[in-house]
Structures are given as structure tokens and as C-alpha cells.
mmCIF file of C-alpha atoms and ligand atoms in Angstrom:
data_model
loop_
_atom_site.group_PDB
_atom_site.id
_atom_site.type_symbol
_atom_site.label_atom_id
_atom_site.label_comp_id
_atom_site.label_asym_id
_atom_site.label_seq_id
_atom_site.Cartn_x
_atom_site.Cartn_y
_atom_site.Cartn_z
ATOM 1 C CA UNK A 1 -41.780 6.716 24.212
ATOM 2 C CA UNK A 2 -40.198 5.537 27.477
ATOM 3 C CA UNK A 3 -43.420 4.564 28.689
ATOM 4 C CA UNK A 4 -44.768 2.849 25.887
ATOM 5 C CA UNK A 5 -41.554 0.957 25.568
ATOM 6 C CA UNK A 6 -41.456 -0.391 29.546
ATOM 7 C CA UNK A 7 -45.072 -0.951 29.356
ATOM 8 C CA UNK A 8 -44.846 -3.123 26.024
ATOM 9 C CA UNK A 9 -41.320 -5.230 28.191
ATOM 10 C CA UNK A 10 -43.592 -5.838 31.220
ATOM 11 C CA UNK A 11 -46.792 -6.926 28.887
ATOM 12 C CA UNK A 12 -44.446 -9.765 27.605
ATOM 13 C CA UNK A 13 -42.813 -10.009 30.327
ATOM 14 C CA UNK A 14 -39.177 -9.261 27.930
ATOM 15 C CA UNK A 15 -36.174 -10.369 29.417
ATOM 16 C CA UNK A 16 -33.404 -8.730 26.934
ATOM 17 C CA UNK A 17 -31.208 -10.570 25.202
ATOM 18 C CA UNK A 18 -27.298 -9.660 25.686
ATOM 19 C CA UNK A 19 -26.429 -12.158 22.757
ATOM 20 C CA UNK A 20 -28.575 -9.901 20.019
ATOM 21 C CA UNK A 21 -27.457 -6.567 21.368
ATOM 22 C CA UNK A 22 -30.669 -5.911 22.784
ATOM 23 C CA UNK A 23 -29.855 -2.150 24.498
ATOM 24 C CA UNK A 24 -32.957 -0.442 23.768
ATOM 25 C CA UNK A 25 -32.870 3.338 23.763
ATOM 26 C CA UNK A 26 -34.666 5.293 26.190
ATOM 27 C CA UNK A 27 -33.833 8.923 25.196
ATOM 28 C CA UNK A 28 -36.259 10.625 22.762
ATOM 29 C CA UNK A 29 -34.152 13.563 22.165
ATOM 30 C CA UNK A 30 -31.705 11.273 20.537
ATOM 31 C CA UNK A 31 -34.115 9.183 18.315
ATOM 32 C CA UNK A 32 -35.256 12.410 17.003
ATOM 33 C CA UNK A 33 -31.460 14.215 16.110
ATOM 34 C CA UNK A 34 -30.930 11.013 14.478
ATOM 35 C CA UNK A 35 -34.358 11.390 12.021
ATOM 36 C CA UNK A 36 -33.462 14.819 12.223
ATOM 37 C CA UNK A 37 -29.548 13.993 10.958
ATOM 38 C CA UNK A 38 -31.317 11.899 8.497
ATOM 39 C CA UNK A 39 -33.358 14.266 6.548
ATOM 40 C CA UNK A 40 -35.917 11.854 6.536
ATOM 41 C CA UNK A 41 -39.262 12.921 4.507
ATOM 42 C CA UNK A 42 -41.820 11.415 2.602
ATOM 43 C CA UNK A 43 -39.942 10.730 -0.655
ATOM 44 C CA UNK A 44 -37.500 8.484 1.255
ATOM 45 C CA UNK A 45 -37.153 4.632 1.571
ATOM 46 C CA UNK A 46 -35.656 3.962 5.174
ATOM 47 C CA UNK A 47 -34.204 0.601 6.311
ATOM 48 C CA UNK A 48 -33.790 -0.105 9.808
ATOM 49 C CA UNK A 49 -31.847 -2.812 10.821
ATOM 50 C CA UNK A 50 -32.861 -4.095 14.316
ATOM 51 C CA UNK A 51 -35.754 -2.386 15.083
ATOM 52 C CA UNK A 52 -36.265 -3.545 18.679
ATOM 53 C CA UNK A 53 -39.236 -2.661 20.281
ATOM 54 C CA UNK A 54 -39.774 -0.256 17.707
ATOM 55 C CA UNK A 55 -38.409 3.464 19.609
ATOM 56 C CA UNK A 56 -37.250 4.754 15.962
ATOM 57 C CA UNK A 57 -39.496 2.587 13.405
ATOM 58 C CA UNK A 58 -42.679 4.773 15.171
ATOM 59 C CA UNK A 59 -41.500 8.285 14.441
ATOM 60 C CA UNK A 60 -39.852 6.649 11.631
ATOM 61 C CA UNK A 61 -42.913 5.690 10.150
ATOM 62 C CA UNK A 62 -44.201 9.146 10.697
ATOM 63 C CA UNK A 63 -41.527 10.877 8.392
ATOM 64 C CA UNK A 64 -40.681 8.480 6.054
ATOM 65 C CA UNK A 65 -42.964 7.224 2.627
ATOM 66 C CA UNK A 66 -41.885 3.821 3.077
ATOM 67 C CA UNK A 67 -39.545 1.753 6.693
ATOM 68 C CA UNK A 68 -37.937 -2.114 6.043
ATOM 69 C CA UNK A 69 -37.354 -3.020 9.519
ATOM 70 C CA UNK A 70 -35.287 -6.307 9.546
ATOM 71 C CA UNK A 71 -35.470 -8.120 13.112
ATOM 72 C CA UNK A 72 -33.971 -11.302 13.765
ATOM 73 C CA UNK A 73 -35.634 -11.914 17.146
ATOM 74 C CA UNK A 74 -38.823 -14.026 16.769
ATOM 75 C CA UNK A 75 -40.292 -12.985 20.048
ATOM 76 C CA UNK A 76 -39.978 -9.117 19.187
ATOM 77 C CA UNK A 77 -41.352 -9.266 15.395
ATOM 78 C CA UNK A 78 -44.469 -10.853 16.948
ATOM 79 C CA UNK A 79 -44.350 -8.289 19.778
ATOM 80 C CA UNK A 80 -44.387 -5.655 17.197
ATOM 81 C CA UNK A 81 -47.016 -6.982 14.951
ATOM 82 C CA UNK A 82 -49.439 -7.378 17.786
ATOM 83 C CA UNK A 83 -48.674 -3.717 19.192
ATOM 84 C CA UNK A 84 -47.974 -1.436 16.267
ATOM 85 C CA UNK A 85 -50.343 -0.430 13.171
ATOM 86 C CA UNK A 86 -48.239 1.070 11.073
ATOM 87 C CA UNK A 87 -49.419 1.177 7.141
ATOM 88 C CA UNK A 88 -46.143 1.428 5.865
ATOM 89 C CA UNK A 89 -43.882 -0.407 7.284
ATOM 90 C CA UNK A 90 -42.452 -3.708 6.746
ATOM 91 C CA UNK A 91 -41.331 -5.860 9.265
ATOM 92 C CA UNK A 92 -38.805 -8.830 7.915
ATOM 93 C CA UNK A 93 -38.343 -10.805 10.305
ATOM 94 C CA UNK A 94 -34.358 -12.534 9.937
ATOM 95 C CA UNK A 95 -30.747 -12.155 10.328
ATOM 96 C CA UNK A 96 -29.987 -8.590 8.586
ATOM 97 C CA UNK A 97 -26.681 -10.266 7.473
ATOM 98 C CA UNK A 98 -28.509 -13.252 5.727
ATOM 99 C CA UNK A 99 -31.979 -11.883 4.035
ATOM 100 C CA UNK A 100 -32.134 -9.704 0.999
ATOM 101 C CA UNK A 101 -31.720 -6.349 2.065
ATOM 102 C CA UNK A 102 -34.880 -4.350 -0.204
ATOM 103 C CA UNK A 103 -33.807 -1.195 -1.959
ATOM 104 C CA UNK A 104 -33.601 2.001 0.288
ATOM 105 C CA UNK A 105 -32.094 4.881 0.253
ATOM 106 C CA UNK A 106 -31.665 6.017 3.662
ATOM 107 C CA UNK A 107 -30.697 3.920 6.290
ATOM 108 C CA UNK A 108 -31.351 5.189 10.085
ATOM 109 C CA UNK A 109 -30.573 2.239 12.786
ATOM 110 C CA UNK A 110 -29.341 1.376 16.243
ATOM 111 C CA UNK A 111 -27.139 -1.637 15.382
ATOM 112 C CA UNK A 112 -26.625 -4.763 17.748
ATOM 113 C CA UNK A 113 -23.099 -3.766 18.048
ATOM 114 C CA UNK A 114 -21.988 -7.499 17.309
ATOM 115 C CA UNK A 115 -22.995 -7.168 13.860
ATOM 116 C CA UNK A 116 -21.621 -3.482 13.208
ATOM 117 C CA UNK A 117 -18.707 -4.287 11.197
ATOM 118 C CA UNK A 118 -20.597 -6.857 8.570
ATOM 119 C CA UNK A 119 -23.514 -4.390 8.923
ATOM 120 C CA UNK A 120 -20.773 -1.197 7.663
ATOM 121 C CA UNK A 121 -19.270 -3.239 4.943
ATOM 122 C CA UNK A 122 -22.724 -4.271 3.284
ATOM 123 C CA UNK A 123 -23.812 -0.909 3.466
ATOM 124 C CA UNK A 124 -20.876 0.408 1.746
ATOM 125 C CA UNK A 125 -21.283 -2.045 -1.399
ATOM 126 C CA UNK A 126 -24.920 -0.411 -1.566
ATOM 127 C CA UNK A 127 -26.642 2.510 -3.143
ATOM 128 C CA UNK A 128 -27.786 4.879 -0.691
ATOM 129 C CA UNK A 129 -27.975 8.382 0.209
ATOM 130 C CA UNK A 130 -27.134 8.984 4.080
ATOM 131 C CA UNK A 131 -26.833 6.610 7.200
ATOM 132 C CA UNK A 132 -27.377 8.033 10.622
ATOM 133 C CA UNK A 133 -26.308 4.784 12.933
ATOM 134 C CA UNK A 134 -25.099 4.707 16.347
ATOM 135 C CA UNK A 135 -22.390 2.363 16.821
ATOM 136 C CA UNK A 136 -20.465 1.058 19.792
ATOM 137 C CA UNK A 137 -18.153 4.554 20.934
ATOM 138 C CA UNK A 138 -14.589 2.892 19.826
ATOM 139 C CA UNK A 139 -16.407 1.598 16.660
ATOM 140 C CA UNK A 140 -16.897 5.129 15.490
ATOM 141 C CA UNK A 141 -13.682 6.104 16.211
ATOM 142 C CA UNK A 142 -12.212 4.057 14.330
ATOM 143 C CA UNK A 143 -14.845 4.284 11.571
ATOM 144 C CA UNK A 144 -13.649 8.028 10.959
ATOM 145 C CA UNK A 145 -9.758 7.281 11.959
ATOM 146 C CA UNK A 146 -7.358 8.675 9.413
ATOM 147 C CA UNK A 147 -4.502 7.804 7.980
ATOM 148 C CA UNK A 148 -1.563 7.756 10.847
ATOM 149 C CA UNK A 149 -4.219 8.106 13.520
ATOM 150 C CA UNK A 150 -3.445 5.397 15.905
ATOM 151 C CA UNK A 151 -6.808 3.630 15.625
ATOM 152 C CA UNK A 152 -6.870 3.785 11.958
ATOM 153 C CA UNK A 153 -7.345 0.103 10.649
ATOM 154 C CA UNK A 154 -8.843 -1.567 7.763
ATOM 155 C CA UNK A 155 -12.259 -0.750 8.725
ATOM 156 C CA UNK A 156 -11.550 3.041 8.560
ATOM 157 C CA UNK A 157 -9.429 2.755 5.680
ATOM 158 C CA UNK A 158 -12.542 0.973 3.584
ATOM 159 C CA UNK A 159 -15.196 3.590 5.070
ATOM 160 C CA UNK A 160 -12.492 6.491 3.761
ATOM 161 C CA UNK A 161 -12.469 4.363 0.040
ATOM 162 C CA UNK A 162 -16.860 4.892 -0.022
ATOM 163 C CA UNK A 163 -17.716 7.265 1.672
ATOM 164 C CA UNK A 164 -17.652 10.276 4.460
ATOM 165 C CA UNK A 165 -18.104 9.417 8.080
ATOM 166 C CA UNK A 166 -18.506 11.860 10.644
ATOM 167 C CA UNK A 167 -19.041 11.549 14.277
ATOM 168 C CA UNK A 168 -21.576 13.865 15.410
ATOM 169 C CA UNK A 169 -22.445 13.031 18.941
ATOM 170 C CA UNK A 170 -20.959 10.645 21.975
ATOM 171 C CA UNK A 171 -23.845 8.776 23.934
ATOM 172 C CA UNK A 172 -23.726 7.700 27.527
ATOM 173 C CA UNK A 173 -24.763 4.291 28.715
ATOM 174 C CA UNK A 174 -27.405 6.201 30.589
ATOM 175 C CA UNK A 175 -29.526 5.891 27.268
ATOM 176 C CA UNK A 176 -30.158 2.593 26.985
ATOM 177 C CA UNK A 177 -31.628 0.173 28.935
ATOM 178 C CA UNK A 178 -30.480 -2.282 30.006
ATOM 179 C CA UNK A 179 -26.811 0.050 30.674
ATOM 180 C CA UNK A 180 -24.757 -1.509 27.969
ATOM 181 C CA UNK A 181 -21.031 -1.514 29.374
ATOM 182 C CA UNK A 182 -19.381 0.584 26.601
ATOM 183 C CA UNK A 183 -20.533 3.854 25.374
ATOM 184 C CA UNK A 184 -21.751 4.804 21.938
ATOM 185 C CA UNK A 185 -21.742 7.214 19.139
ATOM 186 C CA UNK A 186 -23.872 8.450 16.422
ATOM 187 C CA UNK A 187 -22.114 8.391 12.761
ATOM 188 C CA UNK A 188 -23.414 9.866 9.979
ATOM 189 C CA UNK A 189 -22.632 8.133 6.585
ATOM 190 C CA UNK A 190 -22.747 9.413 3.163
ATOM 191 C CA UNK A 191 -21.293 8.082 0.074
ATOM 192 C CA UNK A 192 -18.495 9.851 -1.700
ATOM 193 C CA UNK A 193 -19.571 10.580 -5.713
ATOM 194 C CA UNK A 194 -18.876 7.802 -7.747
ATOM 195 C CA UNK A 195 -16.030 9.189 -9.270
ATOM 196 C CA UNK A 196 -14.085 9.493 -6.318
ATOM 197 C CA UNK A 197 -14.930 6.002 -4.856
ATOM 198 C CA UNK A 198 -12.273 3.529 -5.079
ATOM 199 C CA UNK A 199 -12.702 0.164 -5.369
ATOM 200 C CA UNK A 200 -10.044 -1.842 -3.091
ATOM 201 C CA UNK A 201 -9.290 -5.689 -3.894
ATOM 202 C CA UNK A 202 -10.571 -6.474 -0.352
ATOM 203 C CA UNK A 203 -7.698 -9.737 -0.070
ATOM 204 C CA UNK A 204 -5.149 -7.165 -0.324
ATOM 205 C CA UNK A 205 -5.951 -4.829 2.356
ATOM 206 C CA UNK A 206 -6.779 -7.951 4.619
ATOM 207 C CA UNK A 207 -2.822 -8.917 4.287
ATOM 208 C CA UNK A 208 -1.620 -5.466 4.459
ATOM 209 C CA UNK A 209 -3.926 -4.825 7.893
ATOM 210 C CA UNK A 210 -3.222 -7.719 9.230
ATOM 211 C CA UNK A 211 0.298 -6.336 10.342
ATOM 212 C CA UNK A 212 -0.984 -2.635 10.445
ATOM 213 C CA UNK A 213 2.022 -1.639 12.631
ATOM 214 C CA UNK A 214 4.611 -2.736 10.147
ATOM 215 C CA UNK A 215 6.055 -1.269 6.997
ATOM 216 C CA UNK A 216 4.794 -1.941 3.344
ATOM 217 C CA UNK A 217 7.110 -4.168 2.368
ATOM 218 C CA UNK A 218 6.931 -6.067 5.581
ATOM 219 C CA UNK A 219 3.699 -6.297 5.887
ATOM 220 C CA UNK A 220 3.415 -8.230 2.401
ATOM 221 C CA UNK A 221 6.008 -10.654 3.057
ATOM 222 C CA UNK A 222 4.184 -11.175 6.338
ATOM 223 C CA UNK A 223 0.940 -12.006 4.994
ATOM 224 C CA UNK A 224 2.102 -13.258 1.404
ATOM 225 C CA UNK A 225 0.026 -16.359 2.458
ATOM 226 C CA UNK A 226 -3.399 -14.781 2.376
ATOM 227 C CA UNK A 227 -2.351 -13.579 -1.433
ATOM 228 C CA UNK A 228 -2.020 -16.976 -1.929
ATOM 229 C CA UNK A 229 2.315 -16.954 -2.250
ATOM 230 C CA UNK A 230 4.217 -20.055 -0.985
ATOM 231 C CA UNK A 231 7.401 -19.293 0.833
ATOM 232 C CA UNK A 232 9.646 -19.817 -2.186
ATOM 233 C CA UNK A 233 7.473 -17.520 -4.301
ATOM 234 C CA UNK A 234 7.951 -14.804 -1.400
ATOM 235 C CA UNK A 235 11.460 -15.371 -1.898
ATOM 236 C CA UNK A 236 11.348 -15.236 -5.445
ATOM 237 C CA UNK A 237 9.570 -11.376 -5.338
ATOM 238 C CA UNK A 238 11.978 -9.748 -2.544
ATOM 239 C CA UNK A 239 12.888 -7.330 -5.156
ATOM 240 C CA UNK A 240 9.542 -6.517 -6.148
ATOM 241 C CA UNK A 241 8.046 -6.464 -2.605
ATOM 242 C CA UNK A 242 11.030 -3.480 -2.413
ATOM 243 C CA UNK A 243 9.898 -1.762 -5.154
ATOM 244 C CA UNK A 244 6.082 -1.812 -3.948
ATOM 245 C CA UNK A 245 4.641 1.980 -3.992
ATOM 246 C CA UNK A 246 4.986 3.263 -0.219
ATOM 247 C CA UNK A 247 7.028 0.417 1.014
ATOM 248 C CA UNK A 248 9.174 2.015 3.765
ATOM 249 C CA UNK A 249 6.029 3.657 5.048
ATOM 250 C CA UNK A 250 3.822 1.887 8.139
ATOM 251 C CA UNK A 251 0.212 0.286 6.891
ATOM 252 C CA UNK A 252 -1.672 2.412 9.139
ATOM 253 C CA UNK A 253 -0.593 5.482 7.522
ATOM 254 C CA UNK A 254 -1.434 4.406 4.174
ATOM 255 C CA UNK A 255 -4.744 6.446 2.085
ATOM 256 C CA UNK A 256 -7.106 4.180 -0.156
ATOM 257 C CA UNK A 257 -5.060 6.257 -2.690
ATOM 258 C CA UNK A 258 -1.901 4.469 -1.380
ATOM 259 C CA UNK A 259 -3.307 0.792 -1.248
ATOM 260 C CA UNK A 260 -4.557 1.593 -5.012
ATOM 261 C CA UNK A 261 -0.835 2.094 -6.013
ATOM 262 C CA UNK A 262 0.300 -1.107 -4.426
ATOM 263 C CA UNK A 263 -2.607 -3.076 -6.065
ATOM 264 C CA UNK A 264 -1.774 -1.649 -9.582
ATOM 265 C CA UNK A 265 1.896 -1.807 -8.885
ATOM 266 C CA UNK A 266 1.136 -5.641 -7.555
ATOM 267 C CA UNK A 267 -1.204 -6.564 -10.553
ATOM 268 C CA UNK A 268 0.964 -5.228 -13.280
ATOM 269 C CA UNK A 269 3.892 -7.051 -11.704
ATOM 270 C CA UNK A 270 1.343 -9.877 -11.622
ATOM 271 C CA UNK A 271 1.318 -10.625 -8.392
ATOM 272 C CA UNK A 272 -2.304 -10.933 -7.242
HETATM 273 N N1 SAM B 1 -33.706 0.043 17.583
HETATM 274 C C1 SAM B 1 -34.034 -0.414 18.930
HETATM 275 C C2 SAM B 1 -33.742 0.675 19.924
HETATM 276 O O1 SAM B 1 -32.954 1.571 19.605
HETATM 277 O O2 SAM B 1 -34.260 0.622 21.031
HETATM 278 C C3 SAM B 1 -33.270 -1.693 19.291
HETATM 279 C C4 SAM B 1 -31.791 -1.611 19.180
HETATM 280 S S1 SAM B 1 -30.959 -2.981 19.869
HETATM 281 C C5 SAM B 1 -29.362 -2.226 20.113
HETATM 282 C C6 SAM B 1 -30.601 -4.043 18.507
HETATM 283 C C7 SAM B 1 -31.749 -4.833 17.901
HETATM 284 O O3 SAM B 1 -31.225 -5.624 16.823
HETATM 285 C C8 SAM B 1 -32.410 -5.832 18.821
HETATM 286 O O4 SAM B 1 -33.805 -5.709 18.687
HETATM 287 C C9 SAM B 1 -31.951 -7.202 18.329
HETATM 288 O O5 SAM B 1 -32.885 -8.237 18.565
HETATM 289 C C10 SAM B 1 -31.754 -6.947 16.859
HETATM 290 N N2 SAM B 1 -30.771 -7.823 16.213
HETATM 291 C C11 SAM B 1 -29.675 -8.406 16.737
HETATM 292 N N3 SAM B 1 -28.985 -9.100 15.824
HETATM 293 C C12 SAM B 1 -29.657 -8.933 14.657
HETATM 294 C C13 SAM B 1 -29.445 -9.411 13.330
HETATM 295 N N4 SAM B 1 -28.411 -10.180 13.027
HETATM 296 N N5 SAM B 1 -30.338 -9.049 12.378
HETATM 297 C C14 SAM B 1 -31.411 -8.264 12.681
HETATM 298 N N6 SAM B 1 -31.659 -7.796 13.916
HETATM 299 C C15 SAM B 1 -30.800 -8.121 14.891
#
């Protein structure tokens, strides 16, 4: 794998580039726990997002019925057109965050870290079975905070509403090439059942988040702007920004269960 991959940069004479993430992995072990972590067999769909120079779309392909690999650098989709021969796998070449994403139900991916957090949130609003993605290290932490944790921030708190993250292994820069200058982590990903997914109204726990460190009722009077409340209005709902469910209590220690009382409390008080 190693080989193929610095024979394939020297071919095309590949200079990486820092602005797409490009940190290619070097260390088989790892691509395969992540398949492994994955479960990935014949019956699945797999999307990759940032395939690279294709170190996981080739044993990908091996394992899986069917790989989307979605590439927004020119230069590499050509590079992997002319060098691979897989039968079933799809290259689109584009920004992940812009083209259609095609139905999957696995996802397995080492993200350009710039795009993690638009990457997370899109995933979460999908169907899908399990997610093995290795994210920038203090990403995943706070991907799996929880509530009172000291990390724990909106991003956690919307991962907790979906689904289950666990962080199953810490990787070294040593890994990648070129060194990246943080380390990473492998998350695994799987949606909650239905019934226990909760649905947040996004504006809300944007306001509330925005002054994580303060309390409830703070926090709203804070950031009554983003809720779309002028000044006098603010004024106007003092007493119901002290009845608010939880208000005494600091944002970062709320549950999605919490910020679901506030929005119902909010709504039927109308609010937002
Ligand atoms: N999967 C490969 C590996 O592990 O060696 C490459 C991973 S590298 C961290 C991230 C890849 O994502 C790069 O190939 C980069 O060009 C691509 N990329 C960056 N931004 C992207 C975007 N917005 N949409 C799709 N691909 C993107």
C-alpha cells in the first residue's frame, strides 16, 4: 500500500495540498481496523468522502458490493481513473459538501479535517447504518463529550441527539504523510433508533452554545438576537426567560433531553 501510494505521488510528480487536507495515510494496519470496525461486506453501499490516492477505496472495493468516492481535487480523480480498475466503484469528482451525496449505508472515510464538522452534521440528517471516520484528535473528543465535560459543545450535544459516537483508537502523526501537525482519532458512528432520536430546532442550540459557559437563562438573553428578539422584546420575556426549563443550570451541562424542554417550553410560550 505504502509503495503503491509513493510510487503513484512520484509518477505525477504530487505535491500535496495543505488547503484540501491532503494527509494521506500510510499505515495499513489502520485502513484495515477501520473496514474491519465497519463490518463492511458485500451487501453494503460505502461512501467515501475524500478518497485521496485511493489507500481505503482499494480494499474498500474488495469488501464492499458497491464504493461512492467523492473527490474534490481534479488532479487526483484523474490520477485515480488512470491508475485504478475498479468495477464498482464510483468516483464523483466535487466538493462532498456541494454534490448530491448517493444513497449508502455505510460510510468509511478519512476526512480533510477542514470539512469535518459540515461533513458530521450532513451525515447525521442521513440514513445510514455505521460510520468509521477518523477525525482531527480534539474533533473526536469533543464529538463524544458529554454533558458537563469541559469540551462538550454544540457539536457533541447534536451527535448525542442522532446517534452513538465512540472513540476507539488515537492515531499519531506518524501515519500520515505528509506529518499533519495535530493528531487524530478514529470514531465510530451509529445512529440511535428512531424513536430515541430527537430532533433539535438547530437556531436554538446555536444561541444557547454560543455562550456555552453561561447559565440558561443567560445564555438566551445573550443571544435573543439570533432567535430573532429585539432588545425590548428581551425585556418584555424576563419572566419567561426565568421560568425556562433548566435555567439556573450552565449550557454545557445541558442533555438533548434538556434543550427539548426549553424548545417546547419556548414554543408553547411562543417564543421561537
Ligand atoms: N483517504 C485518503 C487517505 O486516507 O490517504 C485521503 C485522505 S486526505 C486526509 C483528504 C482527501 O479529501 C484529499 O484527497 C482531499 O483532496 C479531499 N478533499 C478535501 N476537501 C474535499 C471536499 N470538500 N470534498 C471532497 N474531497 C475533499
Amino acid at each position: 500500500m505504502r509503495d503503491r501510494l509513493f510510487s503513484i505521488i512520484y509518477k505525477y510528480n504530487l505535491h500535496p495540498n495543505r488547503d484540501l487536507g491532503q494527509n494521506f495515510l500510510i499505515v495499513p494496519d489502520i485502513v484495515e481496523r477501520n473496514i474491519e470496525r465497519a463490518e463492511v461486506s458485500e451487501k453494503d453501499i460505502v461512501l467515501e468522502i475524500g478518497p485521496g490516492l485511493g489507500v481505503l477505496t482499494d480494499p474498500l472495493s474488495k469488501r464492499a458490493g458497491k464504493v461512492y468516492a467523492i473527490e474534490k481535487d481534479r488532479r487526483i480523480v484523474e490520477i485515480l481513473r488512470k491508475e485504478y480498475n475498479w468495477p464498482n466503484v464510483e468516483i464523483i469528482g466535487g466538493d462532498a459538501l456541494k454534490v448530491v451525496w448517493p444513497e449508502f449505508n455505510k460510510m468509511v472515510s478519512n476526512l480533510p479535517y477542514q470539512i469535518s464538522s459540515p461533513v458530521t452534521f450532513k451525515l447525521l440528517n442521513r440514513e445510514f447504518e455505521r460510520a468509521v471516520l477518523i477525525f482531527q484528535l480534539e474533533f473526536a473528543e469533543r464529538m463524544v463529550a458529554k454533558p458537563g465535560d469541559k469540551n462538550y459543545s454544540r457539536l457533541s450535544l447534536m451527535v448525542r441527539a442522532k446517534a452513538r459516537a465512540e472513540l476507539v483508537e488515537r492515531i499519531g502523526r506518524g501515519a500520515f504523510w505528509p506529518r499533519p501537525k495535530v493528531d487524530s482519532a478514529v470514531v465510530v458512528l451509529e445512529p440511535k433508533p428512531p424513536e430515541e432520536r430527537i430532533d433539535l430546532n438547530e437556531n436554538l442550540v446555536k444561541a444557547l452554545f454560543q455562550h456555552r459557559r453561561s447559565t440558561v437563562s443567560a445564555a438566551l438573553k445573550k443571544s435573543a438576537h439570533m432567535l430573532g428578539l429585539s432588545k425590548d422584546k428581551v425585556k418584555e420575556l424576563r419572566q419567561v426567560f426565568s421560568r425556562v426549563p433548566h435555567s439556573e443550570r450552565r449550557v454545557f451541562q445541558l442533555s438533548p433531553e434538556d434543550v427539548l424542554e426549553i424548545e417546547e417550553f419556548l414554543k408553547k410560550e411562543g417564543v421561537i
